[in-house]
């Protein structure tokens, strides 16, 4: 065999090299395209491929299948970093799981009827409840999606992410228009349920504005608050990427969600943006516009519209009169009080990831994973605030979006497994490698053409 090989040394080397090149060309681009295609479906969180199995969304299922492709790829450095980060992640969740369950067993944990358990069956079971396993699996898939974006994606992923958001908004506009025309829910995609089929994953909510009934915008995220959680950080990022169409399109859809959280966050960001860009003339025109709108709404014909908007969006929520506000307040107080009743060890490590699900993530994670889990999660999300993204404006917008989605999650959204959060965190590492935004490139080319024309004219 050695003699045969030695007779064709150049042929053998060529065959090996050509195989390596062929393998690289086949696996590398395919995996990157695979991830890009997944981005078209990441907002589709209320539809399950297998309705009987929770969390089997298109993105999570195909992200899981991709795990079998990574070992076959010819990525070297990326694959090594991917495996290393997964190893550290599994070590962290294994340690937290071990400590919480050991403390439950030794400390004779008792569950409370005041907290919202994910799995209400086997109320007396406190050691490795089934929800601890299933929720941990959802967390693992979310982290894997984050590592895909971080290590195996390119700048092209940005285009696919925004097309995924556009498809989400187009479906939401269809629902919105369908309700106006028919007065019925036109959702035909959502099939997800929560709590052993007790509650639909599609929360159909309406608002009456001046006698006109409108549907709150949600798309196929399940509910308005989840729509805001999914879309808002990418809307902020669109300013840094200079995607003008997405700026206005996503803003319009966020407004139609009639979400107090969305409105407050929009006002906060736009106020900062105007000051940062020193566009005080815009502020002046906005003030004139607001004055005109307020004058029109004070007319008898439109005054009831102003009252209904204010009461639904602001007064009811701020003063705690709305049913959702009371529910959130009660859930937060009950879960924090339950955590305060723990022994010091459970307060530090919680009772186990996935045990309870409050109406906000802070009171959820503080019970499930204690102070240690809360600090670990906070560090993981907010460490990207120190990423060195070379484009200053892009860096500012990304980090504002990251910080604000963290606040939205802690205050109003208990959902940790939505791919949008993990994609946004991983996207920071893609932006870190960007040297210029697409619009900047086009602007530079335009300037070059203008300069050349000027020189030729002279």
GROMACS .gro file of C-alpha atoms in nm:
model
  458
    1UNK     CA    1   0.000   0.000   0.000
    2UNK     CA    2   0.291   0.230   0.085
    3UNK     CA    3   0.450   0.152  -0.252
    4UNK     CA    4   0.133   0.240  -0.437
    5UNK     CA    5   0.104   0.568  -0.254
    6UNK     CA    6   0.467   0.657  -0.318
    7UNK     CA    7   0.419   0.603  -0.687
    8UNK     CA    8   0.158   0.882  -0.696
    9UNK     CA    9   0.269   1.137  -0.438
   10UNK     CA   10   0.137   1.440  -0.624
   11UNK     CA   11  -0.190   1.267  -0.703
   12UNK     CA   12  -0.244   1.170  -0.339
   13UNK     CA   13  -0.170   1.523  -0.214
   14UNK     CA   14  -0.402   1.668  -0.474
   15UNK     CA   15  -0.678   1.429  -0.375
   16UNK     CA   16  -0.644   1.517  -0.007
   17UNK     CA   17  -0.633   1.891  -0.075
   18UNK     CA   18  -0.926   1.879  -0.313
   19UNK     CA   19  -1.130   1.684  -0.059
   20UNK     CA   20  -1.048   1.937   0.211
   21UNK     CA   21  -1.144   2.227  -0.015
   22UNK     CA   22  -1.460   2.049  -0.127
   23UNK     CA   23  -1.555   1.968   0.232
   24UNK     CA   24  -1.499   2.329   0.340
   25UNK     CA   25  -1.699   2.466   0.052
   26UNK     CA   26  -1.986   2.230   0.126
   27UNK     CA   27  -2.020   2.248   0.505
   28UNK     CA   28  -1.916   2.604   0.595
   29UNK     CA   29  -2.147   2.801   0.363
   30UNK     CA   30  -2.428   2.551   0.417
   31UNK     CA   31  -2.424   2.599   0.795
   32UNK     CA   32  -2.417   2.977   0.754
   33UNK     CA   33  -2.710   2.966   0.510
   34UNK     CA   34  -2.889   2.730   0.747
   35UNK     CA   35  -2.859   2.982   1.030
   36UNK     CA   36  -2.974   3.265   0.803
   37UNK     CA   37  -3.288   3.074   0.706
   38UNK     CA   38  -3.363   3.009   1.075
   39UNK     CA   39  -3.371   3.384   1.128
   40UNK     CA   40  -3.681   3.410   0.909
   41UNK     CA   41  -3.874   3.201   1.161
   42UNK     CA   42  -3.736   3.311   1.498
   43UNK     CA   43  -4.038   3.535   1.582
   44UNK     CA   44  -4.277   3.244   1.513
   45UNK     CA   45  -4.301   3.131   1.875
   46UNK     CA   46  -4.672   3.049   1.910
   47UNK     CA   47  -4.669   2.773   1.648
   48UNK     CA   48  -4.540   2.422   1.729
   49UNK     CA   49  -4.431   2.162   1.478
   50UNK     CA   50  -4.540   1.896   1.727
   51UNK     CA   51  -4.826   2.047   1.935
   52UNK     CA   52  -4.805   1.770   2.194
   53UNK     CA   53  -4.445   1.861   2.277
   54UNK     CA   54  -4.388   2.209   2.425
   55UNK     CA   55  -4.129   2.443   2.272
   56UNK     CA   56  -4.103   2.257   1.940
   57UNK     CA   57  -4.106   2.575   1.734
   58UNK     CA   58  -3.947   2.581   1.390
   59UNK     CA   59  -3.638   2.762   1.517
   60UNK     CA   60  -3.578   2.541   1.822
   61UNK     CA   61  -3.633   2.212   1.635
   62UNK     CA   62  -3.402   2.297   1.348
   63UNK     CA   63  -3.148   2.451   1.584
   64UNK     CA   64  -3.140   2.117   1.765
   65UNK     CA   65  -3.097   1.926   1.439
   66UNK     CA   66  -2.807   2.148   1.344
   67UNK     CA   67  -2.608   2.012   1.637
   68UNK     CA   68  -2.546   1.701   1.428
   69UNK     CA   69  -2.395   1.914   1.149
   70UNK     CA   70  -2.144   2.104   1.361
   71UNK     CA   71  -1.912   1.803   1.426
   72UNK     CA   72  -1.911   1.727   1.052
   73UNK     CA   73  -1.807   2.079   0.960
   74UNK     CA   74  -1.450   2.182   0.891
   75UNK     CA   75  -1.464   2.480   1.123
   76UNK     CA   76  -1.165   2.458   1.352
   77UNK     CA   77  -1.133   2.762   1.577
   78UNK     CA   78  -1.509   2.834   1.576
   79UNK     CA   79  -1.597   2.476   1.655
   80UNK     CA   80  -1.347   2.463   1.940
   81UNK     CA   81  -1.482   2.785   2.092
   82UNK     CA   82  -1.838   2.663   2.043
   83UNK     CA   83  -1.772   2.338   2.230
   84UNK     CA   84  -1.578   2.516   2.505
   85UNK     CA   85  -1.855   2.769   2.572
   86UNK     CA   86  -2.119   2.494   2.574
   87UNK     CA   87  -1.908   2.302   2.824
   88UNK     CA   88  -1.885   2.602   3.059
   89UNK     CA   89  -2.258   2.661   3.022
   90UNK     CA   90  -2.345   2.302   3.113
   91UNK     CA   91  -2.112   2.323   3.412
   92UNK     CA   92  -2.293   2.634   3.540
   93UNK     CA   93  -2.645   2.491   3.506
   94UNK     CA   94  -2.532   2.157   3.651
   95UNK     CA   95  -2.386   2.329   3.959
   96UNK     CA   96  -2.696   2.545   4.010
   97UNK     CA   97  -2.921   2.243   3.963
   98UNK     CA   98  -2.723   2.029   4.207
   99UNK     CA   99  -2.715   2.290   4.483
  100UNK     CA  100  -3.085   2.381   4.453
  101UNK     CA  101  -3.205   2.021   4.453
  102UNK     CA  102  -2.972   1.915   4.733
  103UNK     CA  103  -3.093   2.207   4.948
  104UNK     CA  104  -3.457   2.118   4.866
  105UNK     CA  105  -3.399   1.762   4.980
  106UNK     CA  106  -3.212   1.848   5.299
  107UNK     CA  107  -3.422   2.152   5.390
  108UNK     CA  108  -3.760   1.981   5.325
  109UNK     CA  109  -3.890   2.248   5.088
  110UNK     CA  110  -4.264   2.320   5.091
  111UNK     CA  111  -4.431   2.473   4.788
  112UNK     CA  112  -4.684   2.751   4.828
  113UNK     CA  113  -5.026   2.791   4.671
  114UNK     CA  114  -4.954   3.163   4.631
  115UNK     CA  115  -4.691   3.111   4.359
  116UNK     CA  116  -4.754   3.015   3.996
  117UNK     CA  117  -4.614   2.668   3.941
  118UNK     CA  118  -4.534   2.567   3.584
  119UNK     CA  119  -4.647   2.212   3.648
  120UNK     CA  120  -4.939   2.213   3.892
  121UNK     CA  121  -4.948   1.835   3.919
  122UNK     CA  122  -4.760   1.653   4.196
  123UNK     CA  123  -4.782   1.956   4.422
  124UNK     CA  124  -4.592   1.775   4.696
  125UNK     CA  125  -4.300   1.684   4.469
  126UNK     CA  126  -4.009   1.919   4.537
  127UNK     CA  127  -3.706   1.715   4.423
  128UNK     CA  128  -3.637   1.731   4.047
  129UNK     CA  129  -3.984   1.822   3.932
  130UNK     CA  130  -4.051   1.744   3.561
  131UNK     CA  131  -4.068   2.117   3.480
  132UNK     CA  132  -3.711   2.154   3.605
  133UNK     CA  133  -3.596   1.922   3.326
  134UNK     CA  134  -3.821   2.053   3.047
  135UNK     CA  135  -3.750   2.420   3.120
  136UNK     CA  136  -3.378   2.350   3.138
  137UNK     CA  137  -3.396   2.194   2.792
  138UNK     CA  138  -3.558   2.513   2.659
  139UNK     CA  139  -3.280   2.715   2.821
  140UNK     CA  140  -3.017   2.493   2.659
  141UNK     CA  141  -3.170   2.537   2.313
  142UNK     CA  142  -3.180   2.914   2.361
  143UNK     CA  143  -2.811   2.916   2.456
  144UNK     CA  144  -2.725   2.699   2.154
  145UNK     CA  145  -2.900   2.950   1.924
  146UNK     CA  146  -2.689   3.223   2.085
  147UNK     CA  147  -2.367   3.030   2.012
  148UNK     CA  148  -2.474   2.966   1.650
  149UNK     CA  149  -2.513   3.339   1.591
  150UNK     CA  150  -2.194   3.419   1.779
  151UNK     CA  151  -1.962   3.169   1.609
  152UNK     CA  152  -2.111   3.060   1.275
  153UNK     CA  153  -2.290   3.361   1.127
  154UNK     CA  154  -2.181   3.654   0.912
  155UNK     CA  155  -2.304   4.008   0.853
  156UNK     CA  156  -2.564   3.869   0.612
  157UNK     CA  157  -2.761   3.743   0.911
  158UNK     CA  158  -2.877   4.100   0.979
  159UNK     CA  159  -3.078   4.107   0.656
  160UNK     CA  160  -3.251   3.779   0.739
  161UNK     CA  161  -3.330   3.889   1.095
  162UNK     CA  162  -3.509   4.199   0.971
  163UNK     CA  163  -3.695   4.001   0.706
  164UNK     CA  164  -3.811   3.770   0.987
  165UNK     CA  165  -3.941   4.075   1.174
  166UNK     CA  166  -4.109   4.207   0.859
  167UNK     CA  167  -4.291   3.878   0.807
  168UNK     CA  168  -4.403   3.892   1.171
  169UNK     CA  169  -4.539   4.244   1.124
  170UNK     CA  170  -4.708   4.162   0.794
  171UNK     CA  171  -4.896   3.878   0.963
  172UNK     CA  172  -4.985   4.114   1.249
  173UNK     CA  173  -5.121   4.369   1.003
  174UNK     CA  174  -5.332   4.097   0.845
  175UNK     CA  175  -5.478   4.010   1.187
  176UNK     CA  176  -5.534   4.377   1.264
  177UNK     CA  177  -5.717   4.443   0.935
  178UNK     CA  178  -5.914   4.117   0.956
  179UNK     CA  179  -6.054   4.214   1.295
  180UNK     CA  180  -6.152   4.561   1.172
  181UNK     CA  181  -6.337   4.411   0.874
  182UNK     CA  182  -6.500   4.111   1.045
  183UNK     CA  183  -6.483   4.171   1.419
  184UNK     CA  184  -6.329   3.825   1.463
  185UNK     CA  185  -5.989   3.680   1.538
  186UNK     CA  186  -5.820   3.592   1.209
  187UNK     CA  187  -5.528   3.401   1.360
  188UNK     CA  188  -5.486   3.073   1.170
  189UNK     CA  189  -5.123   2.991   1.258
  190UNK     CA  190  -5.102   2.970   1.636
  191UNK     CA  191  -5.151   2.624   1.787
  192UNK     CA  192  -4.949   2.651   2.107
  193UNK     CA  193  -5.103   2.606   2.450
  194UNK     CA  194  -4.972   2.652   2.804
  195UNK     CA  195  -5.043   2.468   3.125
  196UNK     CA  196  -5.134   2.123   2.991
  197UNK     CA  197  -5.359   2.273   2.726
  198UNK     CA  198  -5.541   2.501   2.968
  199UNK     CA  199  -5.450   2.830   2.799
  200UNK     CA  200  -5.406   2.918   2.433
  201UNK     CA  201  -5.071   3.052   2.324
  202UNK     CA  202  -5.253   3.320   2.125
  203UNK     CA  203  -5.382   3.591   2.356
  204UNK     CA  204  -5.660   3.775   2.172
  205UNK     CA  205  -5.693   4.126   2.318
  206UNK     CA  206  -5.885   4.428   2.197
  207UNK     CA  207  -5.900   4.793   2.294
  208UNK     CA  208  -6.187   5.034   2.250
  209UNK     CA  209  -6.076   5.378   2.136
  210UNK     CA  210  -6.354   5.628   2.109
  211UNK     CA  211  -6.609   5.358   2.044
  212UNK     CA  212  -6.391   5.190   1.781
  213UNK     CA  213  -6.278   4.840   1.873
  214UNK     CA  214  -5.923   4.756   1.763
  215UNK     CA  215  -5.714   4.446   1.808
  216UNK     CA  216  -5.387   4.480   1.996
  217UNK     CA  217  -5.096   4.399   1.768
  218UNK     CA  218  -4.922   4.069   1.844
  219UNK     CA  219  -4.846   3.884   1.520
  220UNK     CA  220  -4.754   3.523   1.587
  221UNK     CA  221  -4.558   3.593   1.905
  222UNK     CA  222  -4.863   3.504   2.114
  223UNK     CA  223  -4.942   3.829   2.294
  224UNK     CA  224  -4.872   4.205   2.270
  225UNK     CA  225  -4.614   4.207   2.549
  226UNK     CA  226  -4.417   3.932   2.376
  227UNK     CA  227  -4.439   4.121   2.049
  228UNK     CA  228  -4.281   4.424   2.218
  229UNK     CA  229  -4.018   4.202   2.382
  230UNK     CA  230  -3.929   4.051   2.042
  231UNK     CA  231  -3.934   4.363   1.824
  232UNK     CA  232  -3.825   4.654   2.043
  233UNK     CA  233  -3.447   4.591   2.068
  234UNK     CA  234  -3.422   4.536   1.692
  235UNK     CA  235  -3.617   4.858   1.634
  236UNK     CA  236  -3.358   5.045   1.841
  237UNK     CA  237  -3.079   4.868   1.653
  238UNK     CA  238  -3.229   4.975   1.318
  239UNK     CA  239  -3.124   5.332   1.401
  240UNK     CA  240  -2.761   5.223   1.428
  241UNK     CA  241  -2.786   5.015   1.112
  242UNK     CA  242  -2.960   5.307   0.935
  243UNK     CA  243  -3.243   5.084   0.814
  244UNK     CA  244  -3.495   5.364   0.761
  245UNK     CA  245  -3.779   5.145   0.638
  246UNK     CA  246  -3.754   4.919   0.942
  247UNK     CA  247  -3.734   5.222   1.174
  248UNK     CA  248  -4.078   5.344   1.067
  249UNK     CA  249  -4.238   5.007   0.994
  250UNK     CA  250  -4.147   4.851   1.329
  251UNK     CA  251  -4.235   5.172   1.512
  252UNK     CA  252  -4.585   5.174   1.362
  253UNK     CA  253  -4.640   4.812   1.465
  254UNK     CA  254  -4.512   4.879   1.818
  255UNK     CA  255  -4.759   5.167   1.850
  256UNK     CA  256  -5.043   4.937   1.743
  257UNK     CA  257  -4.959   4.700   2.029
  258UNK     CA  258  -5.111   4.961   2.266
  259UNK     CA  259  -4.855   4.849   2.521
  260UNK     CA  260  -4.766   5.083   2.806
  261UNK     CA  261  -4.418   4.928   2.818
  262UNK     CA  262  -4.368   4.991   2.447
  263UNK     CA  263  -4.481   5.353   2.470
  264UNK     CA  264  -4.262   5.434   2.769
  265UNK     CA  265  -3.956   5.270   2.611
  266UNK     CA  266  -4.017   5.445   2.277
  267UNK     CA  267  -4.042   5.783   2.449
  268UNK     CA  268  -3.726   5.717   2.649
  269UNK     CA  269  -3.523   5.609   2.347
  270UNK     CA  270  -3.643   5.885   2.113
  271UNK     CA  271  -3.573   6.146   2.380
  272UNK     CA  272  -3.219   6.015   2.414
  273UNK     CA  273  -3.180   5.993   2.036
  274UNK     CA  274  -3.286   6.355   1.980
  275UNK     CA  275  -3.045   6.478   2.248
  276UNK     CA  276  -2.759   6.257   2.129
  277UNK     CA  277  -2.798   6.358   1.764
  278UNK     CA  278  -2.868   6.718   1.869
  279UNK     CA  279  -3.169   6.724   1.641
  280UNK     CA  280  -3.349   6.987   1.844
  281UNK     CA  281  -3.545   7.105   1.541
  282UNK     CA  282  -3.717   6.765   1.543
  283UNK     CA  283  -3.804   6.820   1.908
  284UNK     CA  284  -3.949   7.158   1.817
  285UNK     CA  285  -4.164   7.010   1.539
  286UNK     CA  286  -4.273   6.727   1.769
  287UNK     CA  287  -4.389   6.976   2.029
  288UNK     CA  288  -4.592   7.161   1.767
  289UNK     CA  289  -4.739   6.832   1.647
  290UNK     CA  290  -4.832   6.727   2.001
  291UNK     CA  291  -4.993   7.065   2.071
  292UNK     CA  292  -5.201   7.039   1.752
  293UNK     CA  293  -5.307   6.681   1.831
  294UNK     CA  294  -5.402   6.774   2.188
  295UNK     CA  295  -5.605   7.071   2.059
  296UNK     CA  296  -5.793   6.848   1.812
  297UNK     CA  297  -5.858   6.583   2.074
  298UNK     CA  298  -6.006   6.842   2.308
  299UNK     CA  299  -6.288   6.900   2.062
  300UNK     CA  300  -6.613   6.735   2.166
  301UNK     CA  301  -6.606   6.505   1.865
  302UNK     CA  302  -6.262   6.363   1.955
  303UNK     CA  303  -6.241   6.406   2.333
  304UNK     CA  304  -6.375   6.057   2.408
  305UNK     CA  305  -6.092   5.915   2.191
  306UNK     CA  306  -5.829   6.093   2.403
  307UNK     CA  307  -5.991   5.973   2.724
  308UNK     CA  308  -6.004   5.610   2.612
  309UNK     CA  309  -5.640   5.610   2.495
  310UNK     CA  310  -5.517   5.769   2.817
  311UNK     CA  311  -5.719   5.540   3.044
  312UNK     CA  312  -5.623   5.219   2.866
  313UNK     CA  313  -5.256   5.286   2.799
  314UNK     CA  314  -5.148   5.501   3.092
  315UNK     CA  315  -5.396   5.573   3.372
  316UNK     CA  316  -5.518   5.219   3.427
  317UNK     CA  317  -5.169   5.070   3.416
  318UNK     CA  318  -4.989   5.340   3.615
  319UNK     CA  319  -5.249   5.363   3.888
  320UNK     CA  320  -5.284   4.985   3.912
  321UNK     CA  321  -5.651   4.985   3.818
  322UNK     CA  322  -5.613   4.762   3.511
  323UNK     CA  323  -5.662   4.389   3.563
  324UNK     CA  324  -5.321   4.310   3.413
  325UNK     CA  325  -5.151   4.559   3.648
  326UNK     CA  326  -5.318   4.404   3.953
  327UNK     CA  327  -5.223   4.057   3.835
  328UNK     CA  328  -4.860   4.155   3.783
  329UNK     CA  329  -4.840   4.336   4.117
  330UNK     CA  330  -4.992   4.045   4.308
  331UNK     CA  331  -4.771   3.789   4.136
  332UNK     CA  332  -4.457   3.993   4.201
  333UNK     CA  333  -4.540   4.043   4.570
  334UNK     CA  334  -4.634   3.679   4.624
  335UNK     CA  335  -4.321   3.541   4.463
  336UNK     CA  336  -4.082   3.780   4.636
  337UNK     CA  337  -4.253   3.709   4.971
  338UNK     CA  338  -4.219   3.335   4.904
  339UNK     CA  339  -3.847   3.379   4.831
  340UNK     CA  340  -3.806   3.583   5.150
  341UNK     CA  341  -3.945   3.288   5.349
  342UNK     CA  342  -3.665   3.056   5.230
  343UNK     CA  343  -3.366   2.954   5.435
  344UNK     CA  344  -3.042   3.138   5.342
  345UNK     CA  345  -2.923   2.856   5.114
  346UNK     CA  346  -3.244   2.850   4.906
  347UNK     CA  347  -3.236   3.230   4.892
  348UNK     CA  348  -2.888   3.202   4.742
  349UNK     CA  349  -2.952   2.917   4.494
  350UNK     CA  350  -3.331   2.906   4.461
  351UNK     CA  351  -3.552   2.597   4.447
  352UNK     CA  352  -3.470   2.491   4.091
  353UNK     CA  353  -3.488   2.637   3.744
  354UNK     CA  354  -3.834   2.603   3.591
  355UNK     CA  355  -4.029   2.552   3.911
  356UNK     CA  356  -4.235   2.874   3.904
  357UNK     CA  357  -4.331   3.127   3.638
  358UNK     CA  358  -4.435   3.471   3.758
  359UNK     CA  359  -4.552   3.760   3.537
  360UNK     CA  360  -4.201   3.909   3.532
  361UNK     CA  361  -3.860   3.749   3.506
  362UNK     CA  362  -3.711   3.904   3.820
  363UNK     CA  363  -3.955   3.742   4.064
  364UNK     CA  364  -3.936   3.425   3.852
  365UNK     CA  365  -3.560   3.383   3.857
  366UNK     CA  366  -3.517   3.497   4.218
  367UNK     CA  367  -3.740   3.207   4.330
  368UNK     CA  368  -3.606   2.953   4.082
  369UNK     CA  369  -3.234   3.033   4.102
  370UNK     CA  370  -3.192   3.273   4.392
  371UNK     CA  371  -2.949   3.562   4.413
  372UNK     CA  372  -2.669   3.362   4.251
  373UNK     CA  373  -2.880   3.272   3.948
  374UNK     CA  374  -3.002   3.630   3.911
  375UNK     CA  375  -2.646   3.764   3.918
  376UNK     CA  376  -2.520   3.502   3.671
  377UNK     CA  377  -2.801   3.576   3.425
  378UNK     CA  378  -2.756   3.952   3.461
  379UNK     CA  379  -2.383   3.922   3.398
  380UNK     CA  380  -2.438   3.703   3.091
  381UNK     CA  381  -2.687   3.944   2.929
  382UNK     CA  382  -2.524   4.274   3.021
  383UNK     CA  383  -2.159   4.178   2.963
  384UNK     CA  384  -2.212   4.278   2.599
  385UNK     CA  385  -2.240   4.637   2.715
  386UNK     CA  386  -1.859   4.630   2.715
  387UNK     CA  387  -1.827   4.487   2.364
  388UNK     CA  388  -1.592   4.685   2.143
  389UNK     CA  389  -1.814   4.752   1.840
  390UNK     CA  390  -1.608   4.977   1.608
  391UNK     CA  391  -1.898   5.177   1.463
  392UNK     CA  392  -1.984   5.422   1.741
  393UNK     CA  393  -2.348   5.484   1.650
  394UNK     CA  394  -2.413   5.113   1.598
  395UNK     CA  395  -2.248   5.035   1.932
  396UNK     CA  396  -2.468   5.288   2.114
  397UNK     CA  397  -2.792   5.159   1.961
  398UNK     CA  398  -2.706   4.794   2.020
  399UNK     CA  399  -2.621   4.852   2.384
  400UNK     CA  400  -2.929   5.066   2.450
  401UNK     CA  401  -3.146   4.795   2.292
  402UNK     CA  402  -2.976   4.529   2.504
  403UNK     CA  403  -3.018   4.720   2.829
  404UNK     CA  404  -3.381   4.809   2.758
  405UNK     CA  405  -3.483   4.456   2.657
  406UNK     CA  406  -3.324   4.338   2.983
  407UNK     CA  407  -3.540   4.587   3.174
  408UNK     CA  408  -3.851   4.485   2.977
  409UNK     CA  409  -3.782   4.122   3.059
  410UNK     CA  410  -3.721   4.180   3.428
  411UNK     CA  411  -4.029   4.401   3.469
  412UNK     CA  412  -4.296   4.253   3.240
  413UNK     CA  413  -4.192   3.933   3.058
  414UNK     CA  414  -4.107   3.600   3.225
  415UNK     CA  415  -4.021   3.427   2.896
  416UNK     CA  416  -3.653   3.334   2.875
  417UNK     CA  417  -3.672   3.083   2.588
  418UNK     CA  418  -3.781   3.318   2.308
  419UNK     CA  419  -3.505   3.301   2.042
  420UNK     CA  420  -3.513   3.679   1.992
  421UNK     CA  421  -3.330   3.741   2.320
  422UNK     CA  422  -3.053   3.491   2.247
  423UNK     CA  423  -3.017   3.608   1.887
  424UNK     CA  424  -2.985   3.969   1.999
  425UNK     CA  425  -2.716   3.882   2.254
  426UNK     CA  426  -2.520   3.678   1.998
  427UNK     CA  427  -2.564   3.947   1.734
  428UNK     CA  428  -2.335   4.177   1.931
  429UNK     CA  429  -2.036   3.963   1.829
  430UNK     CA  430  -2.137   3.986   1.463
  431UNK     CA  431  -2.163   4.365   1.488
  432UNK     CA  432  -1.822   4.367   1.654
  433UNK     CA  433  -1.667   4.249   1.327
  434UNK     CA  434  -1.852   4.503   1.111
  435UNK     CA  435  -1.644   4.787   0.975
  436UNK     CA  436  -1.927   4.986   0.821
  437UNK     CA  437  -2.301   4.967   0.787
  438UNK     CA  438  -2.457   4.902   0.443
  439UNK     CA  439  -2.599   5.255   0.435
  440UNK     CA  440  -2.260   5.401   0.517
  441UNK     CA  441  -2.109   5.211   0.225
  442UNK     CA  442  -2.376   5.341  -0.011
  443UNK     CA  443  -2.331   5.694   0.122
  444UNK     CA  444  -1.955   5.678   0.073
  445UNK     CA  445  -1.997   5.553  -0.284
  446UNK     CA  446  -2.240   5.835  -0.350
  447UNK     CA  447  -1.991   6.088  -0.214
  448UNK     CA  448  -1.714   5.943  -0.430
  449UNK     CA  449  -1.933   5.967  -0.741
  450UNK     CA  450  -2.026   6.325  -0.652
  451UNK     CA  451  -1.660   6.422  -0.604
  452UNK     CA  452  -1.562   6.258  -0.935
  453UNK     CA  453  -1.835   6.443  -1.119
  454UNK     CA  454  -1.724   6.769  -0.962
  455UNK     CA  455  -1.362   6.709  -1.064
  456UNK     CA  456  -1.463   6.622  -1.418
  457UNK     CA  457  -1.678   6.932  -1.441
  458UNK     CA  458  -1.387   7.147  -1.333
   0.00000   0.00000   0.00000
